[in-house]
Amino acid sequence: MGKKFYKSLPDMSKARNRVDSPRLRREEIIVPEKVKAFARGRKYWISTFGCQANVRDQEIMAGYLEEAGFLPAESEDEANIAIINTCAVRENAEEKVYGEIGKFKANHLKDRSFLLAVCGCMMQEEKVAEDIMSRYPYVNLIFGTHNVSSLLNLIDEHLGRKRDIVEVLSFPGDIVENLPSTRLDEFKAYVNITYGCDKFCTYCIVPYTRGRERSRHKEDILEECRKLVEDGYQEITLLGQNVNSYGKDFGDGTSFASILEEVAKLGIKRLRFMTSHPWDFSEEMLDVIAKYPNIMKCIHLPVQSGNNEVLRKMGRRYSREEYLDLVRKIRTKMPECAITTDIIVGFPNETEEQFLDTLSLCEEVKYDAAFTFIYSPRKGTPAAKMVDDVTDADKHERFMRLLKVVENGVVEHAEKMIGKTYAVLVDGPSKKDPGVLSGYAENGKLIHFKGPKALRGHIVDVRVEKSHTFSMIGSLVEDPWISLAKDLKTSLLEEECAKRYFACKKAFEEDEGAQALRDQIEAAQREMMRASKEGDDLGYAKAKKDYASLKEQYENHPCFLNLVHSGEEVRQMLEEVMGELA
């Protein structure tokens, strides 16, 4: 094995373990001295493949690296340390990873101290780590999904041993809190509420790569979300491999509906969640989603197949009829709710008749969007061992037919949006046209429209004028600068110093002593005007002296002093805001 040190390798039998209970660990971030020294003046780059859970892992790894002193690189070329964060859900995602590893050979040749790490779900598969280490001698670290919190220690060990290290833990998994985080977006945030999955669908590798289903404690979730609201985030997405199974492992009646409601009450402008499993979708969930305007009426509800026999072989735990009944309940309670899905074509031994059941289900549901896949066997899963008599040609032909049926539903929903106005959270300039802004409506539909870049991160009303099926073209309903002014006013009024100012103002206006002084000052002013008009010099001098004395008392009144002090705080805040805008 030469310079390579294999601390632990993935073991699918251990990954299947659902007996051991997860531990709760609160992370204390300690940066090893060797890592601090290595980080000085160096930059990092993270390439992430796969789902939102992987994106969240990227944010945590970036948090660790920045704690150590690494700076973010603006491009792959200038990186001194790179991490490739992998996905194992589909075969083509794995193929992309090998190409990504190859790209960093140039960094290695240019800089012999360059450090390349490969991590994530793909590393949890047996034989993958050894294969990468043998094919790519410039890979220095390999670690799995359960090793993210050990990142700095692994770098430290690599630097100390001067050997390449592989450590991939296979176990049910822990809950680790107090993790550092460098958010990738200033306005939209992902928050993990569960990890892993216990469903063991026969085609899915996730239970083996992410461990058992385990829920974070409510207090930790709410604290993270509360901080995001205080920091000005506009949208939170609650994450879990099966988000609506939240709390089942506590065994005390805790449900996803309860945590969803608690987060909604924090006042976040937009709240989303993914992904839902139809088997765990409750009436209580529907009631909470319908009740709170800030919970987006957009539900991702993977069906995978429309045939009962295929669903049984997939281990999905619901029938076609139960799924359609759930869709009807959603649309009865929330007629405008968007429903999206995942569908697999060509599951082992799927017949033409079974595939037609999937088509008919799509025709009935008319999805707002669907992620469609040709079945990809994942080594170690039960489905990968099934004999498959469906040819590749048949799978691709069915896939194309499915796309047409799905698109019919998407088109129908898109055309209904024309002429209507939607609240859009602005992501920023469009990737294709910098002169156009893009953002997502409540229903998850992407809308493009013209407006100033200053609208990024704001929620604005956009009228849809044209459909491009998978995205819409619209125009702002209100002058963008008026929208910005309203948002700024709302934000400023939520600041603590502004709240103090208005509280002091109210107290001053309602204080009886201060009111009496105001009345006496007005009376003294009237007496000065009378005496001046009538040439009463003595009367004028007395009234002027009374006025000065009363004004001094007024300006030294405790309520007046509190108002002046709080007003100065507001003025300073406004100066800071104007400086940032400039």
XYZ file of C-alpha atoms in Angstrom:
582
model
C 0.000 0.000 0.000
C 3.059 2.254 -0.008
C 2.378 5.742 1.321
C -1.287 5.047 1.865
C -2.778 4.470 5.301
C -6.151 2.726 5.384
C -7.705 3.528 8.784
C -11.131 2.081 7.879
C -12.989 1.017 4.744
C -16.721 0.865 4.020
C -18.563 -2.258 5.102
C -22.118 -2.706 3.791
C -22.972 -5.200 6.532
C -22.138 -2.584 9.176
C -24.025 0.066 7.218
C -27.161 -2.100 7.403
C -26.980 -2.132 11.219
C -30.105 -0.615 12.756
C -29.538 -1.948 16.292
C -26.990 0.521 17.663
C -28.458 3.829 18.842
C -27.014 7.104 17.522
C -25.173 9.396 19.923
C -25.629 13.143 20.295
C -22.297 14.985 20.175
C -21.760 18.708 20.574
C -18.734 19.686 18.535
C -15.908 21.711 20.044
C -13.879 23.080 17.147
C -10.154 22.776 17.796
C -7.846 23.581 14.886
C -4.583 21.551 15.025
C -1.447 23.703 14.859
C -0.117 21.930 11.734
C -3.391 22.683 9.938
C -3.289 26.346 11.002
C 0.233 26.666 9.644
C -0.655 24.854 6.401
C -3.767 27.014 5.883
C -1.885 30.302 6.089
C -2.114 31.987 2.684
C -3.795 28.952 1.056
C -7.169 28.689 -0.650
C -9.789 25.938 -0.831
C -12.262 24.702 -3.454
C -15.169 22.270 -2.959
C -16.937 20.525 -5.873
C -20.279 19.013 -4.854
C -22.420 16.476 -6.695
C -25.881 15.304 -5.707
C -28.665 16.424 -3.422
C -29.265 19.266 -0.979
C -27.856 17.138 1.857
C -24.510 17.138 0.026
C -24.741 20.902 -0.447
C -25.272 21.257 3.295
C -22.204 19.048 3.902
C -20.227 21.383 1.628
C -21.237 24.382 3.761
C -20.086 22.585 6.915
C -16.750 21.543 5.385
C -16.214 25.115 4.181
C -16.936 26.234 7.745
C -14.216 23.956 9.104
C -11.696 25.082 6.479
C -12.331 28.761 7.150
C -12.044 28.155 10.913
C -8.555 26.812 10.140
C -7.661 29.909 8.114
C -8.145 28.746 4.519
C -9.684 31.287 2.147
C -12.213 30.439 -0.595
C -10.692 30.191 -4.076
C -12.372 31.969 -6.965
C -11.534 29.130 -9.358
C -10.318 25.520 -9.286
C -6.965 26.591 -10.732
C -5.961 28.713 -7.736
C -6.963 26.120 -5.115
C -4.280 24.748 -2.758
C -6.718 22.261 -1.255
C -9.707 20.775 -3.057
C -12.508 18.520 -1.844
C -14.713 16.518 -4.211
C -18.010 15.791 -2.458
C -19.638 12.834 -4.220
C -23.078 11.333 -4.845
C -23.900 7.638 -5.172
C -27.569 7.768 -6.150
C -26.983 7.302 -9.873
C -24.239 5.801 -12.003
C -23.753 8.883 -14.190
C -23.045 10.971 -11.065
C -20.215 8.562 -10.208
C -18.789 8.801 -13.730
C -18.644 12.592 -13.407
C -16.656 12.238 -10.184
C -13.821 10.393 -11.938
C -13.636 13.173 -14.501
C -13.578 15.751 -11.708
C -10.660 13.996 -9.976
C -8.706 14.077 -13.242
C -9.086 17.861 -13.471
C -6.968 18.380 -10.352
C -3.894 16.590 -11.647
C -2.699 19.945 -12.968
C -2.905 21.451 -9.460
C -0.830 18.559 -8.116
C 1.847 18.970 -10.775
C 2.010 22.723 -10.227
C 2.092 22.551 -6.425
C 3.501 19.442 -4.681
C 1.888 20.554 -1.400
C -1.546 20.588 -3.091
C -4.024 18.486 -1.119
C -6.898 16.639 -2.818
C -9.686 14.966 -0.830
C -12.600 12.882 -2.071
C -15.571 12.356 0.242
C -19.313 11.778 0.393
C -21.811 9.047 -0.422
C -19.827 7.369 -3.201
C -16.983 6.700 -0.755
C -19.382 4.676 1.430
C -19.588 2.021 -1.297
C -17.299 -0.991 -1.024
C -14.152 -1.059 -3.227
C -14.564 2.550 -4.422
C -11.904 4.043 -2.121
C -9.320 1.418 -3.074
C -10.111 1.931 -6.766
C -9.621 5.705 -6.528
C -6.396 5.377 -4.560
C -4.940 2.973 -7.120
C -6.000 5.004 -10.177
C -5.250 8.510 -8.888
C -1.987 8.662 -6.883
C -2.447 12.400 -6.230
C -5.591 11.853 -4.072
C -4.474 12.466 -0.479
C -7.615 11.932 1.604
C -10.731 9.810 1.275
C -13.484 9.995 3.884
C -17.189 9.242 4.107
C -20.433 10.922 5.123
C -19.894 10.148 8.807
C -16.401 11.715 8.847
C -17.233 15.320 7.961
C -16.697 16.536 11.529
C -13.219 14.901 11.469
C -12.031 16.909 8.445
C -9.404 19.024 10.224
C -8.049 16.032 12.141
C -7.705 14.055 8.904
C -5.770 16.907 7.290
C -3.590 17.113 10.400
C -2.916 13.366 10.286
C -2.029 13.535 6.578
C 0.427 16.386 7.216
C 1.960 14.638 10.218
C 2.287 11.142 8.751
C 3.126 12.419 5.245
C 0.881 9.622 3.996
C -2.401 9.500 2.110
C -5.253 8.483 4.398
C -8.521 6.586 3.888
C -11.085 6.672 6.685
C -14.645 5.710 5.815
C -16.833 4.828 8.776
C -19.763 2.462 8.265
C -22.213 2.652 11.161
C -25.739 3.885 11.886
C -24.472 7.432 12.400
C -24.512 10.112 15.104
C -26.073 13.544 15.533
C -23.347 16.192 15.690
C -24.297 19.715 16.766
C -22.429 23.053 16.892
C -20.987 22.436 13.442
C -19.337 25.422 11.720
C -20.973 26.616 8.533
C -20.194 28.896 5.618
C -23.549 29.370 3.887
C -23.474 29.354 0.095
C -26.446 31.706 -0.169
C -27.094 34.943 1.705
C -30.887 34.667 1.640
C -31.839 30.972 1.340
C -30.675 28.336 3.804
C -30.864 24.572 4.209
C -31.410 23.169 7.706
C -31.013 19.460 8.396
C -33.714 18.076 10.668
C -33.094 14.360 10.061
C -30.215 12.265 8.742
C -30.253 8.871 7.070
C -33.182 6.658 6.129
C -34.780 3.472 7.429
C -37.064 2.755 4.469
C -34.584 0.572 2.527
C -36.315 0.912 -0.849
C -34.790 -1.923 -2.854
C -33.181 0.349 -5.491
C -31.761 2.950 -3.075
C -28.215 3.208 -1.742
C -28.957 6.064 0.690
C -29.654 3.954 3.831
C -26.185 2.422 3.386
C -24.360 5.687 2.678
C -26.158 7.980 5.138
C -26.990 5.586 7.975
C -30.097 5.074 10.024
C -32.940 7.562 10.316
C -32.136 9.919 13.185
C -33.718 13.221 14.172
C -32.135 16.348 15.573
C -33.597 17.691 18.808
C -36.250 20.358 18.351
C -34.350 22.946 20.418
C -31.256 22.672 18.189
C -33.315 23.027 15.003
C -35.228 26.029 16.307
C -32.058 27.739 17.520
C -30.459 27.363 14.067
C -33.591 28.644 12.318
C -34.035 31.513 14.766
C -30.493 32.688 14.065
C -31.141 32.531 10.310
C -34.246 34.710 10.706
C -32.265 37.205 12.812
C -29.550 37.265 10.136
C -32.072 38.310 7.494
C -32.601 35.032 5.633
C -35.762 35.007 3.537
C -36.212 31.276 3.008
C -35.441 28.107 4.956
C -35.703 24.585 3.542
C -35.944 21.811 6.124
C -33.959 18.803 4.912
C -34.141 15.077 5.425
C -33.863 11.972 3.278
C -37.418 11.394 4.474
C -38.280 14.662 6.136
C -41.778 13.744 7.277
C -40.535 10.828 9.375
C -39.025 13.418 11.727
C -39.412 12.503 15.396
C -40.391 8.862 14.945
C -37.121 7.732 16.523
C -37.900 9.715 19.696
C -40.900 7.492 20.419
C -42.734 10.284 22.255
C -45.271 11.380 19.653
C -43.057 14.095 18.155
C -44.007 14.602 14.506
C -42.798 16.507 11.469
C -45.982 18.587 11.562
C -45.011 19.857 15.031
C -41.502 21.015 14.069
C -42.801 22.475 10.789
C -45.303 24.575 12.730
C -42.704 25.681 15.294
C -40.348 26.897 12.554
C -43.194 28.657 10.717
C -43.984 30.589 13.913
C -40.441 32.019 13.997
C -41.451 34.443 11.257
C -39.316 33.246 8.354
C -40.767 34.724 5.159
C -40.668 31.416 3.267
C -40.498 27.863 4.574
C -40.005 24.779 2.409
C -39.178 21.131 3.110
C -37.944 18.093 1.237
C -38.152 15.234 0.599
C -41.492 13.722 1.627
C -42.295 10.019 1.569
C -45.977 9.346 0.710
C -46.156 6.599 3.359
C -45.405 9.080 6.176
C -47.583 11.945 4.921
C -50.214 12.709 7.588
C -53.436 14.737 7.774
C -51.743 16.761 10.528
C -49.025 17.772 8.044
C -51.619 18.914 5.525
C -53.406 21.011 8.137
C -50.202 22.768 9.189
C -49.115 23.457 5.586
C -52.561 24.879 4.786
C -52.668 26.972 7.977
C -49.457 28.989 7.615
C -49.084 31.417 4.674
C -45.284 31.346 4.990
C -45.151 27.571 4.343
C -44.822 27.320 0.574
C -47.619 25.439 -1.129
C -45.285 23.209 -3.096
C -44.848 19.535 -2.167
C -42.290 17.137 -3.609
C -43.962 13.723 -3.449
C -41.891 10.976 -5.132
C -44.087 8.251 -6.620
C -41.344 6.237 -8.478
C -43.927 4.027 -10.253
C -47.654 3.941 -10.934
C -47.942 0.157 -10.749
C -48.673 -1.681 -7.503
C -46.517 -4.712 -8.271
C -43.510 -2.545 -9.125
C -44.115 -0.432 -6.015
C -44.118 -3.637 -3.953
C -40.825 -4.787 -5.491
C -39.398 -1.327 -4.848
C -40.397 -1.568 -1.185
C -42.302 1.709 -1.311
C -44.973 0.753 1.307
C -47.943 2.390 -0.426
C -50.206 1.519 -3.344
C -51.133 3.473 -6.436
C -54.593 4.015 -4.945
C -53.206 5.332 -1.648
C -50.889 7.709 -3.483
C -53.690 9.105 -5.648
C -55.902 9.480 -2.574
C -53.156 11.570 -0.938
C -52.887 13.760 -4.053
C -56.661 14.324 -3.940
C -56.477 15.322 -0.253
C -53.696 17.811 -0.992
C -55.595 19.421 -3.849
C -58.880 19.495 -1.937
C -57.290 21.288 1.013
C -54.910 23.444 -1.087
C -56.156 23.736 -4.701
C -53.196 25.904 -5.752
C -50.551 23.600 -4.244
C -47.874 22.495 -6.711
C -46.977 18.803 -6.656
C -43.686 17.521 -8.043
C -42.311 13.983 -8.112
C -39.543 11.472 -8.909
C -40.148 8.589 -11.326
C -37.970 5.595 -12.219
C -38.342 4.003 -15.639
C -37.194 0.451 -16.397
C -37.082 -1.020 -12.898
C -35.963 -4.690 -13.224
C -38.552 -6.718 -15.141
C -40.994 -3.835 -15.523
C -43.524 -4.863 -18.182
C -45.096 -2.623 -20.812
C -48.434 -2.869 -18.968
C -46.798 -1.826 -15.696
C -45.131 1.108 -17.407
C -48.508 2.154 -18.842
C -49.799 2.363 -15.273
C -47.079 4.948 -14.581
C -48.110 6.918 -17.667
C -51.788 6.871 -16.667
C -50.936 8.018 -13.137
C -48.963 10.962 -14.551
C -51.873 11.825 -16.838
C -54.210 11.820 -13.848
C -52.019 13.770 -11.421
C -50.631 16.277 -13.950
C -47.446 17.120 -12.072
C -46.058 20.650 -11.940
C -42.599 19.114 -12.459
C -41.042 15.651 -12.396
C -37.510 14.304 -12.110
C -37.419 11.233 -14.311
C -34.677 8.591 -14.326
C -33.825 5.380 -16.109
C -33.170 2.741 -13.443
C -29.512 2.590 -12.436
C -28.452 -0.468 -10.356
C -26.568 0.395 -7.166
C -24.225 -2.340 -5.988
C -25.212 -3.689 -2.581
C -28.923 -2.976 -2.934
C -31.495 -5.808 -3.346
C -32.648 -4.541 -6.756
C -29.101 -4.810 -8.130
C -29.314 -8.596 -7.647
C -32.582 -8.924 -9.566
C -32.490 -10.504 -13.013
C -33.587 -7.817 -15.463
C -35.194 -8.690 -18.805
C -35.935 -5.102 -19.902
C -33.599 -4.053 -22.695
C -31.799 -0.716 -22.693
C -33.613 0.180 -25.910
C -36.991 -0.411 -24.246
C -35.981 1.616 -21.194
C -34.925 4.599 -23.289
C -38.050 4.390 -25.457
C -40.274 4.359 -22.361
C -38.285 7.217 -20.868
C -38.995 9.420 -23.893
C -42.717 8.571 -23.781
C -42.814 9.426 -20.101
C -41.163 12.798 -20.721
C -43.922 13.746 -23.184
C -46.699 12.849 -20.736
C -45.007 14.697 -17.881
C -44.472 17.734 -20.079
C -48.186 17.866 -20.914
C -48.952 18.344 -17.208
C -46.185 20.895 -16.772
C -47.458 22.896 -19.769
C -51.024 22.875 -18.426
C -49.969 24.257 -15.035
C -47.599 26.778 -16.617
C -50.259 28.214 -18.928
C -52.627 28.688 -15.995
C -50.019 31.019 -14.456
C -50.196 33.501 -17.367
C -51.821 36.759 -16.278
C -51.494 35.991 -12.569
C -49.214 37.704 -10.060
C -46.759 35.769 -7.899
C -44.462 36.695 -5.033
C -40.919 35.910 -6.216
C -37.778 35.646 -4.095
C -35.095 37.136 -6.345
C -31.973 34.975 -6.708
C -30.173 37.520 -8.865
C -29.257 37.911 -12.550
C -30.207 35.046 -14.866
C -27.412 32.644 -15.789
C -28.213 33.107 -19.479
C -28.849 36.856 -19.513
C -27.212 39.142 -16.900
C -29.714 41.860 -17.829
C -32.621 39.749 -16.560
C -33.404 38.745 -12.979
C -34.536 35.264 -11.936
C -36.309 33.913 -8.898
C -38.746 31.282 -7.718
C -42.439 31.708 -7.012
C -44.118 29.978 -4.082
C -45.019 27.038 -6.337
C -41.356 26.447 -7.198
C -41.651 27.783 -10.754
C -38.694 29.806 -12.044
C -39.668 33.268 -13.299
C -37.457 35.662 -15.313
C -38.122 39.419 -15.386
C -36.316 42.721 -15.867
C -35.288 44.755 -12.850
C -32.301 46.227 -10.981
C -29.744 43.889 -9.395
C -30.465 45.572 -6.061
C -33.619 43.424 -5.833
C -31.508 40.309 -5.127
C -32.668 38.727 -1.900
C -35.978 40.607 -1.878
C -39.482 39.235 -2.406
C -41.309 41.128 -5.172
C -44.608 40.755 -7.015
C -44.229 39.632 -10.633
C -47.003 39.276 -13.186
C -46.505 36.286 -15.503
C -46.822 37.224 -19.167
C -45.441 34.249 -21.068
C -44.723 30.555 -20.501
C -41.567 28.741 -21.565
C -42.997 25.559 -19.974
C -40.241 24.991 -17.415
C -39.762 28.693 -16.665
C -41.883 31.807 -17.017
C -41.396 35.349 -18.320
C -42.915 38.154 -16.273
C -42.736 41.819 -15.305
C -42.598 43.670 -11.998
C -45.976 44.846 -10.715
C -44.519 47.715 -8.682
C -41.708 50.177 -9.270
C -38.642 48.261 -7.989
C -37.321 51.219 -5.993
C -40.638 51.546 -4.151
C -40.447 47.821 -3.365
C -36.911 48.252 -2.042
C -37.953 51.252 0.067
C -40.814 49.250 1.611
C -38.502 46.348 2.391
C -35.932 48.706 3.892
C -38.577 50.363 6.053
C -39.811 46.972 7.290
C -36.266 45.811 8.041
C -35.351 49.012 9.854
C -38.471 48.897 12.002
C -37.486 45.390 13.115
C -34.117 46.612 14.427
C -33.831 46.743 18.233
C -32.667 50.373 18.248
C -35.742 51.404 16.202
C -38.017 49.530 18.602
C -36.371 51.322 21.541
C -36.801 54.694 19.824
C -40.530 54.242 19.275
C -40.973 52.910 22.826
C -39.186 55.997 24.214
C -41.230 58.283 21.948
C -44.468 56.726 23.175
C -43.390 56.975 26.828
C -42.398 60.639 26.372
C -45.659 61.553 24.644
C -47.739 59.870 27.368
C -45.790 61.209 30.407
C -47.998 63.643 32.377
C -45.056 65.704 33.662
C -43.650 66.183 30.168
C -47.108 67.132 28.842
C -47.501 69.729 31.605
C -44.114 71.240 30.685
C -45.139 71.380 27.007
C -48.338 73.236 27.958
C -46.379 75.688 30.143
C -43.811 76.318 27.386
C -46.610 77.105 24.889
C -48.195 79.461 27.428
C -44.837 81.255 27.945
C -44.456 81.589 24.135
C -47.931 83.138 23.861
C -47.115 85.561 26.698
C -43.876 86.602 24.931
C -45.833 87.291 21.708
C -48.484 89.329 23.586
C -45.900 91.420 25.488
C -43.894 92.077 22.318
C -47.017 93.157 20.423
C -48.171 95.516 23.242
C -44.677 96.928 23.992
C -44.706 95.443 27.515
C -40.940 95.148 28.036
C -41.165 93.925 31.642
C -43.795 91.335 30.741
C -41.700 90.168 27.777
C -38.526 89.812 29.917
C -40.398 87.757 32.541
C -42.052 85.506 29.926
C -38.702 84.968 28.179
C -37.063 83.994 31.498
C -39.948 81.588 32.259
C -39.660 80.113 28.760
C -35.893 79.457 29.125
C -36.373 77.830 32.541
C -39.211 75.606 31.351
C -37.299 74.607 28.191
C -34.279 73.608 30.339
C -36.524 71.470 32.563
C -38.113 69.936 29.470
C -34.780 69.055 27.855
C -33.533 67.479 31.089
C -36.661 65.402 31.611
C -35.650 61.676 31.808
C -38.124 60.688 29.067
C -36.753 63.394 26.745
C -33.162 62.297 27.382
C -34.104 58.664 26.635
C -35.750 59.751 23.379
C -32.706 61.772 22.288
C -30.314 58.906 23.099
C -32.413 56.297 21.256
C -32.793 58.667 18.304
C -29.009 58.974 18.081
C -28.766 55.162 17.901
C -31.235 55.154 14.996
C -29.307 57.928 13.221
C -26.059 55.943 13.515
C -27.778 52.832 12.160
C -29.127 54.782 9.162
C -25.663 56.178 8.444
C -24.254 52.614 8.422
C -27.022 51.444 6.060
C -26.428 54.354 3.681
C -22.698 53.633 3.750
C -23.296 50.007 2.769
C -25.701 51.017 -0.022
C -23.139 53.497 -1.363
